[in-house]
Every structure is written in C-alpha cells, then in structure tokens.
Coordinates of N, CA and C in Angstrom, one line a residue:
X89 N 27.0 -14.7 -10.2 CA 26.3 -13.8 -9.2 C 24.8 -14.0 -9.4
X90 N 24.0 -13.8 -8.3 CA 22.6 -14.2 -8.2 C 21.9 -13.0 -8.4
X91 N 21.3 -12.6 -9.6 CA 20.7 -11.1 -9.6 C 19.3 -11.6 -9.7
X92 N 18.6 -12.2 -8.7 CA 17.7 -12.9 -9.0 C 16.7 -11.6 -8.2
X93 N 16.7 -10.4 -8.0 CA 15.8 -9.5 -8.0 C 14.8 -9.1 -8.1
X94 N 14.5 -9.2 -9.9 CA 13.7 -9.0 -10.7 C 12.5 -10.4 -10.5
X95 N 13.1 -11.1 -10.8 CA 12.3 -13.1 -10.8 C 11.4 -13.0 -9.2
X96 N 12.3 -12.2 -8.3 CA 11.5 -12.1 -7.1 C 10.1 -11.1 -6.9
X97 N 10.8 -9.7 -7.1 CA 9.3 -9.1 -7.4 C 8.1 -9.5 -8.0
X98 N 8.6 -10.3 -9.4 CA 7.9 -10.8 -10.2 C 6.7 -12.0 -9.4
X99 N 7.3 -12.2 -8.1 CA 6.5 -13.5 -7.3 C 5.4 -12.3 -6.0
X100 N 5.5 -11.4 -6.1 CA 4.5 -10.5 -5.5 C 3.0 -11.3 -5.7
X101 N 2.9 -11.3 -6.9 CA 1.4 -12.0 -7.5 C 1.2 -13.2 -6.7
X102 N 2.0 -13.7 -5.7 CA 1.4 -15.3 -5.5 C 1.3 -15.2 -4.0
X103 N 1.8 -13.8 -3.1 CA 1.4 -13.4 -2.3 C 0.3 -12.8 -1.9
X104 N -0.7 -14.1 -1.6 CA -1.9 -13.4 -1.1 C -2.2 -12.6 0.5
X105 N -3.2 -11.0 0.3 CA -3.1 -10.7 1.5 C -4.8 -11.2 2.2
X106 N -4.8 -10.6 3.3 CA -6.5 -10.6 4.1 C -6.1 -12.3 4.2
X107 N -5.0 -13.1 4.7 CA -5.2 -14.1 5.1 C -6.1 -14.8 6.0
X108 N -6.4 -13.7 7.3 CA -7.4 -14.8 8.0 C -8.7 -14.1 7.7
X109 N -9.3 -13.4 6.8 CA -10.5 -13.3 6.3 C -11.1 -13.8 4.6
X110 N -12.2 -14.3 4.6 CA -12.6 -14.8 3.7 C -13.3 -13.7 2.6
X111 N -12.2 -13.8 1.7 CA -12.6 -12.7 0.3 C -13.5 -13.4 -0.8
X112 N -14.0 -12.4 -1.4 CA -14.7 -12.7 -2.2 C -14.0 -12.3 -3.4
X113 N -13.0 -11.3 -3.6 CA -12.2 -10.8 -4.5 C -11.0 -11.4 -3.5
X114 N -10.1 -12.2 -4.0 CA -8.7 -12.1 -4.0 C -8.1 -11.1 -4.0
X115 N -6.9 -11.0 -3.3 CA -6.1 -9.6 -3.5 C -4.9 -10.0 -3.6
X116 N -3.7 -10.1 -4.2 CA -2.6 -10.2 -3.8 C -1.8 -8.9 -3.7
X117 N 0.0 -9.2 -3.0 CA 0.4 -8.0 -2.6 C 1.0 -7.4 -3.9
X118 N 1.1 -8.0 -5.0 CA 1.4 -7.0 -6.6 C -0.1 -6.4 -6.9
X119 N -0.7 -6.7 -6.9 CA -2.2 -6.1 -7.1 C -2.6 -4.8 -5.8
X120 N -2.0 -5.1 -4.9 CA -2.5 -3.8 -3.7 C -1.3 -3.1 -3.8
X121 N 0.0 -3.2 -4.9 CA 1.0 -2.3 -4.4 C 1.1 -1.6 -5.7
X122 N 0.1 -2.2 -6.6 CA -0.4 -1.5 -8.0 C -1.2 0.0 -7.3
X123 N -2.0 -0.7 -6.5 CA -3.0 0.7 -6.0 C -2.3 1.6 -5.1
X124 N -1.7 0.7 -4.0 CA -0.8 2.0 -3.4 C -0.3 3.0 -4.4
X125 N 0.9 2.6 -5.4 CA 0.9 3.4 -6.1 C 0.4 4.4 -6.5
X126 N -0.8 4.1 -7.6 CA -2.0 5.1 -7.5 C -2.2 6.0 -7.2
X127 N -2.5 5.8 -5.7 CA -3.2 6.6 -4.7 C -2.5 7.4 -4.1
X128 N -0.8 6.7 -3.7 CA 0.1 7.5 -3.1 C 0.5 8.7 -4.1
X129 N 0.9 8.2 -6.0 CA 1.3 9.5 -6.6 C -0.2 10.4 -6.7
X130 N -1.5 10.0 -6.7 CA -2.5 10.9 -6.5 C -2.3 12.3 -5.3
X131 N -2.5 11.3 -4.2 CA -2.1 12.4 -2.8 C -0.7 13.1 -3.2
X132 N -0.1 12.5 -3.5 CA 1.0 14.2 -3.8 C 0.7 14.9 -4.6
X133 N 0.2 14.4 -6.2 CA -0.3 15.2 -7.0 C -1.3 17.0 -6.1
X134 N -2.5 16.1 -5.3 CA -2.7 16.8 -4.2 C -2.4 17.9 -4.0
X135 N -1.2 16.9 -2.8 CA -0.6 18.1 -2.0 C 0.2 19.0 -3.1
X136 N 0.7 18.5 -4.0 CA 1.8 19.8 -5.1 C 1.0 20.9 -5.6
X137 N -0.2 20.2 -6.2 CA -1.0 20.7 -7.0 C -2.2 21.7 -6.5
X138 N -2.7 21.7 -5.3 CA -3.8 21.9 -4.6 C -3.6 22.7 -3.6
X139 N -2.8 22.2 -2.9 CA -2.3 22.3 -1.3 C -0.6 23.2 -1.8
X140 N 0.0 23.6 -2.4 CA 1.6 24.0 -3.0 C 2.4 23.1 -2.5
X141 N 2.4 22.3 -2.0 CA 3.5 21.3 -1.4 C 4.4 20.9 -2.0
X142 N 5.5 21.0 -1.4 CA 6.8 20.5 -1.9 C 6.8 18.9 -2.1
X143 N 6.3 18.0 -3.1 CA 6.6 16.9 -3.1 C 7.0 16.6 -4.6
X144 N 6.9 14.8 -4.8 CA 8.1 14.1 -5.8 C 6.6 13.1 -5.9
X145 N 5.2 13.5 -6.7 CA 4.2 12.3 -7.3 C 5.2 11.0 -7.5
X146 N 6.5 11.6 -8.5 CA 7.0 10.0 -9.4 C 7.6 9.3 -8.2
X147 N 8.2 9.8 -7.0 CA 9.0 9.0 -5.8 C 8.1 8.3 -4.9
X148 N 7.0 8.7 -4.8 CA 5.9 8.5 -4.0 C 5.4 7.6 -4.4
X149 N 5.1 7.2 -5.9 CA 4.3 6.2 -6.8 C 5.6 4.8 -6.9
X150 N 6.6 5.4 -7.2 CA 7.6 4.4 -6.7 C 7.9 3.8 -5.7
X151 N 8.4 4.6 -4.7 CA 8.4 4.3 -3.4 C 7.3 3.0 -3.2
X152 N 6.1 3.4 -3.5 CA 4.6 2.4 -3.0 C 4.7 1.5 -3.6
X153 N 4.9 1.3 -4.7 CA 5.5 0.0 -5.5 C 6.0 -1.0 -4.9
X154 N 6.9 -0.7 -4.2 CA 8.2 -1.7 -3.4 C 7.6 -1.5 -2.0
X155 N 6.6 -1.0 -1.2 CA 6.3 -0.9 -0.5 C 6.5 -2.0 0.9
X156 N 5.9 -3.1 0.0 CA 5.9 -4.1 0.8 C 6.7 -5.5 0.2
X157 N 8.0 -5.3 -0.6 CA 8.5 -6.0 -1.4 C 8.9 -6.7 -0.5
X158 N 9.4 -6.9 1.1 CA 9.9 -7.2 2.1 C 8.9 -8.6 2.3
X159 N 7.9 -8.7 1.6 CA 7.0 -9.7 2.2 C 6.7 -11.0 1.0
X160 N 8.0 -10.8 0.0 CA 8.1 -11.4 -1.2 C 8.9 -12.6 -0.3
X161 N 9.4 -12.6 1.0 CA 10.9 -13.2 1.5 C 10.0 -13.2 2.7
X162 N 9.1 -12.9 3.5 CA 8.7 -12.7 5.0 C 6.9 -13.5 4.8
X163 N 6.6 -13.3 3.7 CA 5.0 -13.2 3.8 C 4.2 -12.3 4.1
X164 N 2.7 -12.6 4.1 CA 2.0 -11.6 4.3 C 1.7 -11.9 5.9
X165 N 1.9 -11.2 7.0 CA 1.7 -11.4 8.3 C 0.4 -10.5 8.8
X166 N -0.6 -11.3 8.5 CA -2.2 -10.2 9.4 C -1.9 -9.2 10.2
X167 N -2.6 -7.9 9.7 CA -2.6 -6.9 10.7 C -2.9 -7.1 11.9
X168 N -3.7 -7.6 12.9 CA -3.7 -8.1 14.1 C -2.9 -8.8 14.9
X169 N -1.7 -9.6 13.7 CA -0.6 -10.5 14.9 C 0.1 -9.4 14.8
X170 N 0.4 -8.6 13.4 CA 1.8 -7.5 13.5 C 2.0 -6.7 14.6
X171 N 0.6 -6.1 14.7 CA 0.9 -4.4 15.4 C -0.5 -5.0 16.9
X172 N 0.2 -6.5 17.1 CA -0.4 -7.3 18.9 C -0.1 -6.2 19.4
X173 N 1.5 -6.2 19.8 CA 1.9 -5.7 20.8 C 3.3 -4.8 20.3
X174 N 3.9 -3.8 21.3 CA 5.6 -3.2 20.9 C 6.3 -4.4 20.5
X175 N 6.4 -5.4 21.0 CA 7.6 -6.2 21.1 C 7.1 -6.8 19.5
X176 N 6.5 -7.5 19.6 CA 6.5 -8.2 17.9 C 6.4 -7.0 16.6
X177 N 5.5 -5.9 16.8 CA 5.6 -5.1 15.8 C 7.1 -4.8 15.8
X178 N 8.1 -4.4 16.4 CA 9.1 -4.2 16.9 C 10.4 -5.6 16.2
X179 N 10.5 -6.9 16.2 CA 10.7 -7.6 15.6 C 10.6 -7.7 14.2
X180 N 9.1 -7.8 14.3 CA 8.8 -7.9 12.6 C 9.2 -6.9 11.6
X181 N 9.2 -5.7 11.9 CA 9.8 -4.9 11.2 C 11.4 -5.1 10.9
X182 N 11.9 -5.6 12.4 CA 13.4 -5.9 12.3 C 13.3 -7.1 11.2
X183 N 12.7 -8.0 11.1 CA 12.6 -8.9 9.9 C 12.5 -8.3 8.6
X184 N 11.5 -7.5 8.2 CA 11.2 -6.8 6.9 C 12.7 -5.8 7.1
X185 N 13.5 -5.4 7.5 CA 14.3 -5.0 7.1 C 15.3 -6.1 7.0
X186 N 15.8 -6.9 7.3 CA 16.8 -8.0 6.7 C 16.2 -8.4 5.9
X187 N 14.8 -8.7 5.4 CA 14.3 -9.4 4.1 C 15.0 -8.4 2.9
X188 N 15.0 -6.9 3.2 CA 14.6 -5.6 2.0 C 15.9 -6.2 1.5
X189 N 16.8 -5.9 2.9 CA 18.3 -5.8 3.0 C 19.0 -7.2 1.9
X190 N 18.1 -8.5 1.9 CA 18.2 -9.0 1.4 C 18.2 -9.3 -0.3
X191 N 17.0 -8.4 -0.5 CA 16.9 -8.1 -1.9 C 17.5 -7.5 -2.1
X192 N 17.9 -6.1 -1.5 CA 18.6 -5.5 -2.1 C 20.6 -6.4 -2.8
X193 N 20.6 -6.9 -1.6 CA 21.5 -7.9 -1.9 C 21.6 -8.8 -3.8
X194 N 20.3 -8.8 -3.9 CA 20.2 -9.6 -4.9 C 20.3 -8.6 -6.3
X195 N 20.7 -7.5 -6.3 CA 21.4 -6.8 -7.3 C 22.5 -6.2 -7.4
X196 N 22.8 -6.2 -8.8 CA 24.0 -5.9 -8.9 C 24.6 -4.5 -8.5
X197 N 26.0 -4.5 -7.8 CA 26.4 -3.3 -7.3 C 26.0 -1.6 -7.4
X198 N 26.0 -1.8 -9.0 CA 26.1 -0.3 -9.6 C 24.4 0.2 -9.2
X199 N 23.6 -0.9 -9.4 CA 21.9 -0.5 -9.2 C 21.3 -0.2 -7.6
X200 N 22.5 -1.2 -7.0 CA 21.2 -1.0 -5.2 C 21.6 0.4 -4.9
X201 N 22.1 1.4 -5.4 CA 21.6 3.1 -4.6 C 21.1 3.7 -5.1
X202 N 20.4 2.8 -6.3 CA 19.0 4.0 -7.2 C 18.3 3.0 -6.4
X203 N 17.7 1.3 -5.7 CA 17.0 1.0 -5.4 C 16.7 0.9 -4.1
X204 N 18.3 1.2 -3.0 CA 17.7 1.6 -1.4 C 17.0 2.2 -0.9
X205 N 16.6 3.3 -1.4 CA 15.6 4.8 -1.2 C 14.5 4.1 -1.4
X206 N 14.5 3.2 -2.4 CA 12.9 2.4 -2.7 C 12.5 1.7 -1.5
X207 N 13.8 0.6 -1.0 CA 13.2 -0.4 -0.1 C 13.2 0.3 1.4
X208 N 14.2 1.5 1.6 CA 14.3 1.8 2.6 C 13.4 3.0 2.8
X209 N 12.8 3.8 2.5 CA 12.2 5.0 2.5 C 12.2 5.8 4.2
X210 N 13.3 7.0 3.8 CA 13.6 7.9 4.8 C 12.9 9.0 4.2
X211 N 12.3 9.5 3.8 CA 12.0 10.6 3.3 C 10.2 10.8 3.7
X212 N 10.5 12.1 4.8 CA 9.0 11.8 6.1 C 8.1 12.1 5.0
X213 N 7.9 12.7 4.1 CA 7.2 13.4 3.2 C 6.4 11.8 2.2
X214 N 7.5 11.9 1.8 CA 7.1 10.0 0.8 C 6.5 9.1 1.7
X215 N 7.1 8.6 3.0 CA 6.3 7.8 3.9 C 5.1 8.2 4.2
X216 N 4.6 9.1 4.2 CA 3.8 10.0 5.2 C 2.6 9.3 4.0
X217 N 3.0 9.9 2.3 CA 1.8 9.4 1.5 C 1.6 7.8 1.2
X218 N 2.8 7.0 1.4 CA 2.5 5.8 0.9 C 2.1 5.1 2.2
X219 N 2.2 5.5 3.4 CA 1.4 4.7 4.5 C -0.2 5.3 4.4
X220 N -0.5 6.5 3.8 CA -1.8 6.8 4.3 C -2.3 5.8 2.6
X221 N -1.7 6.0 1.4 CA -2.3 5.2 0.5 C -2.8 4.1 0.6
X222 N -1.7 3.3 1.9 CA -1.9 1.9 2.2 C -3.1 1.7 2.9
X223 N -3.7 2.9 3.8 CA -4.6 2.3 4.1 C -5.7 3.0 3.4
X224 N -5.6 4.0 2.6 CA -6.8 4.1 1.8 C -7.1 2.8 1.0
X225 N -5.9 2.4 -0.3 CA -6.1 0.9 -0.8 C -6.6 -0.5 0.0
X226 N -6.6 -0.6 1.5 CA -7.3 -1.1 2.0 C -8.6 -1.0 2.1
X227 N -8.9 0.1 2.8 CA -10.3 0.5 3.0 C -11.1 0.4 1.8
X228 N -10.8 0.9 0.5 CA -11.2 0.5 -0.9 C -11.7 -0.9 -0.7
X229 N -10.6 -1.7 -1.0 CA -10.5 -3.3 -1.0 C -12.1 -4.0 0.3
X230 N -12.3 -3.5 1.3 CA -13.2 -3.4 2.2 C -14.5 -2.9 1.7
X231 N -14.5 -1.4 1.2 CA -15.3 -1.5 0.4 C -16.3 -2.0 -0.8
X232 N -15.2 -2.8 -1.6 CA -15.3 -3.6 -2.6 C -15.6 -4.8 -2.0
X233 N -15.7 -5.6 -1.2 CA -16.1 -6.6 -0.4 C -17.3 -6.6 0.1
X234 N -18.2 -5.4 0.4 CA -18.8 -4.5 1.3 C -20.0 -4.7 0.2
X235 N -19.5 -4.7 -1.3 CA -20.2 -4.5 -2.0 C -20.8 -6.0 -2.8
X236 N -19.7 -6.7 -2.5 CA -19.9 -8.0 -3.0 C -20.8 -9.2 -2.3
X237 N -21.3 -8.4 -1.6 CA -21.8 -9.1 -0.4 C -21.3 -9.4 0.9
X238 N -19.8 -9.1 1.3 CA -19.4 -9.7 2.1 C -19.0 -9.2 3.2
X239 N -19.8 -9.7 4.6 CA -19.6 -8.9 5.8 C -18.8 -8.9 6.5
X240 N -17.1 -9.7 6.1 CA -16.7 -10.0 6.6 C -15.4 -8.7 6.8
X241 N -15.4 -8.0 6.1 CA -14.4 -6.8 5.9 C -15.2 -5.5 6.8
X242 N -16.0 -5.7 7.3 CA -17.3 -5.2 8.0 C -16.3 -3.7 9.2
X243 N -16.2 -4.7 10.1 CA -15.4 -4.0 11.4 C -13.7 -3.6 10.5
X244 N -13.2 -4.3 9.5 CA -11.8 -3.1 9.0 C -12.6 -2.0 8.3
X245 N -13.2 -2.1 7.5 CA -13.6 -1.0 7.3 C -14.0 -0.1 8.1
X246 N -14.7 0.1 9.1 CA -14.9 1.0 10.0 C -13.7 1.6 10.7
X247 N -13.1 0.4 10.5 CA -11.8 1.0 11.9 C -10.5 1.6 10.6
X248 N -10.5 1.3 9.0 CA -9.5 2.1 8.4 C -10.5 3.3 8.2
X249 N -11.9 3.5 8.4 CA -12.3 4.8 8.3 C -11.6 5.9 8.8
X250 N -11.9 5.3 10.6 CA -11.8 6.0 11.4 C -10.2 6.4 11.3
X251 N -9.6 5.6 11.4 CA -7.8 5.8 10.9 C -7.6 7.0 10.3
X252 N -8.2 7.1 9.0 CA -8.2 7.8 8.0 C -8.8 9.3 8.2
X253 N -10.0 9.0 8.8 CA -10.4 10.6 9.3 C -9.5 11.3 10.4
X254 N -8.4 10.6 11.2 CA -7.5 11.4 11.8 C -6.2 11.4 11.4
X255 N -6.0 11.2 10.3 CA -4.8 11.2 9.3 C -4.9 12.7 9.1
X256 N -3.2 13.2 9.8 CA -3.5 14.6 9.4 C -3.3 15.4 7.6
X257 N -2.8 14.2 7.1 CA -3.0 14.7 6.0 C -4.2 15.6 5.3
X258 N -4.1 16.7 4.9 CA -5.5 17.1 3.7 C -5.6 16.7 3.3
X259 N -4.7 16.2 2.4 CA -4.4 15.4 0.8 C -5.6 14.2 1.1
X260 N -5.6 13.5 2.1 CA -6.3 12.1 2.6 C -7.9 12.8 2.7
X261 N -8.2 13.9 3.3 CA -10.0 14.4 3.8 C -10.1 14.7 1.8
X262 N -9.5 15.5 1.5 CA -9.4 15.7 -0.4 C -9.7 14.5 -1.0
X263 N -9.3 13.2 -0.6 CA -9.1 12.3 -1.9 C -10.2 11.3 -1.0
X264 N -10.7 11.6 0.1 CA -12.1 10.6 0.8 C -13.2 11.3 -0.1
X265 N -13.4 12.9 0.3 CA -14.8 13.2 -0.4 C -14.7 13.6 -1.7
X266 N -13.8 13.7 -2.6 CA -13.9 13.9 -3.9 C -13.6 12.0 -5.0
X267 N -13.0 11.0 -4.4 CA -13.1 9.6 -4.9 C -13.6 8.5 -4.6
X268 N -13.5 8.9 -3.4 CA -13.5 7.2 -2.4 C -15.7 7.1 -2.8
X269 N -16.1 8.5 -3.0 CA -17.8 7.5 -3.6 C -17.9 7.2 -4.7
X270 N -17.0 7.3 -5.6 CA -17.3 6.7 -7.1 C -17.1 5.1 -6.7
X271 N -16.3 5.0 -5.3 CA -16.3 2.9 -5.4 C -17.6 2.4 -4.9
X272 N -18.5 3.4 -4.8 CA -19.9 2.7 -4.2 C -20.7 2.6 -5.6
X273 N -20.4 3.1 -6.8 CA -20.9 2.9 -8.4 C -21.1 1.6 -8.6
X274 N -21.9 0.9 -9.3 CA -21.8 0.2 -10.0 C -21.0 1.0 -11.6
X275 N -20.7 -0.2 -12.7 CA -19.9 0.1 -14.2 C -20.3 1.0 -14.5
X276 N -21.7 0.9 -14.6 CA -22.9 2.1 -15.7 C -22.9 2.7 -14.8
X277 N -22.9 3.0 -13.7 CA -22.8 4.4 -12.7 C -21.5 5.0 -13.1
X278 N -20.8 4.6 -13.2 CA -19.8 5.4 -13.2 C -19.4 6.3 -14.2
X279 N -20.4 6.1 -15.4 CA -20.7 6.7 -16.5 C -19.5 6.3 -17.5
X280 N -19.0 4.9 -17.7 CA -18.1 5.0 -18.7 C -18.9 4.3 -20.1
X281 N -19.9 4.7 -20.4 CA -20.4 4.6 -21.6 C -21.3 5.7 -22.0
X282 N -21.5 6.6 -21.8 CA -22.1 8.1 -21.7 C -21.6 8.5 -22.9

C-alpha cells in the first residue's frame, strides 16, 4: 500500500507561491502555512479569550496547516487566474478537492477520519479564521516586500488591506492594530535585545 502522505506534505517546501511576481524574499507554501497557522490559532485565541467565543485555537492552527495541502498535487495557481471568473474559481476548487481527496487516499484507513476535518474543513467557525489568517499572512508577506524595497507587492497589499478592513471578524481589526505594526520594525526595533 502507498502511504506516501507524509513524503508529500514534506514536498510543500518546493512549492513556491507569488509566481507571477518578483520576490525579494521567497515564500513557499510550507513556509506560509507555518504562518497561517500562527495567525489563525492567534485569532481564536482572540475570539475565546477577548471576545468569549466559542472556539478550538488547536483546530484552527491545524486546520491552517493543511490549508492549502491540495496544491502539493495542483500547484500554486495565482490569485488573479483563480478567482478570473465563477466558472474557473468554480473548477479549480473542484480540482483542490480531488487533489485533498487524493491525499487523503494516501493514508492508511484507520487515520483519514482524524485527517478529513483537516483537508476538508466544514466547520464555519475554523474556516472563517484560517481564510482571514490567509490573508493576513499574505498582507504580512507584502509588507515584508514593502520593506525590502520592493514595489512590486505594492497594489496586493493595498487591496489585502482593504479585504481585511471589511472582514467582519473583530478578532481581524484586534490583531491589525495591536501586531500587524511591529512588521514595520526593524530587529533592534523590536526590542529583542533590551
């Protein structure tokens, strides 16, 4: 039997994203689903902690993990061909779900119903934080470009701003004006030798 699962995730690292833009920092999609993580168990932290909300930080941080594991088997496909038009966003999704469907395939019986929740995520609550994490971890990544000199992340960042300021989430306005300015620090700004 082919439980080749694990060996696949493990190939996240060689998926690079921001294909048709020129980085100055590389990013691959194990490196941005590190941060989703993050950001997504942060925002529920949030909402549980701040806001009383009924959430699961550890399912959320999980969940984001595997986020985009579908693109281990599909690639990374530019935000601008995905979400052209209904009809191909509409397709491609139908692809990332035969890819998941696929992986999930590549474990063994007893494991894929602790891992379909991962690849599949029904839970409005869990999606709700790991899609707004995704685009905070972008906007970051934009940021950090922004900083490196490079103008080429220029117009995404403006437009995951704007995204983001009508994300009804709190958890999201909470985690803009209390983090998102420590990414404009330099090291020694940030005070980790104080």
């Amino acid at each position: 039997m082919n439980q080749s699962f694990f060996a696949l995730i493990s190939r996240m690292r060689y998926i690079g994203r921001w294909g048709l833009m020129r980085n100055s920092l590389p990013e691959n999609v194990q490196e941005h689903s590190h941060m989703v993580a993050v950001i997504a168990h942060c925002l529920a932290v949030i909402g549980r902690d701040i806001y009383g909300k009924e959430c699961s930080p550890e399912l959320c941080a999980t969940a984001a993990l595997y986020h985009d594991a579908s693109e281990i088997l599909t690639g990374d496909l530019p935000t601008p061909i995905k979400y052209h038009d209904e009809a191909i966003k509409n397709s491609y999704k139908e692809i990332e779900r035969k890819a998941s469907l696929r992986l999930l395939e590549l474990l063994p019986d007893e494991l894929r119903s602790s891992y379909e929740p991962l690849l599949f995520q029904e839970d409005g609550s869990v999606c709700s934080y790991v899609k707004a994490a995704d685009k905070l971890a972008a906007y970051i990544k934009c940021i950090e470009e922004r900083k490196a000199g490079n103008n080429e992340f220029k117009s995404a960042e403006a437009q995951l701003l704007a995204i983001l300021k009508n994300n009804p989430l709190i958890e999201v306005s909470y985690f803009i004006e209390n983090f998102i300015p420590a990414f404009e620090l330099t090291l020694d700004e940030l005070g980790t030798m104080s």
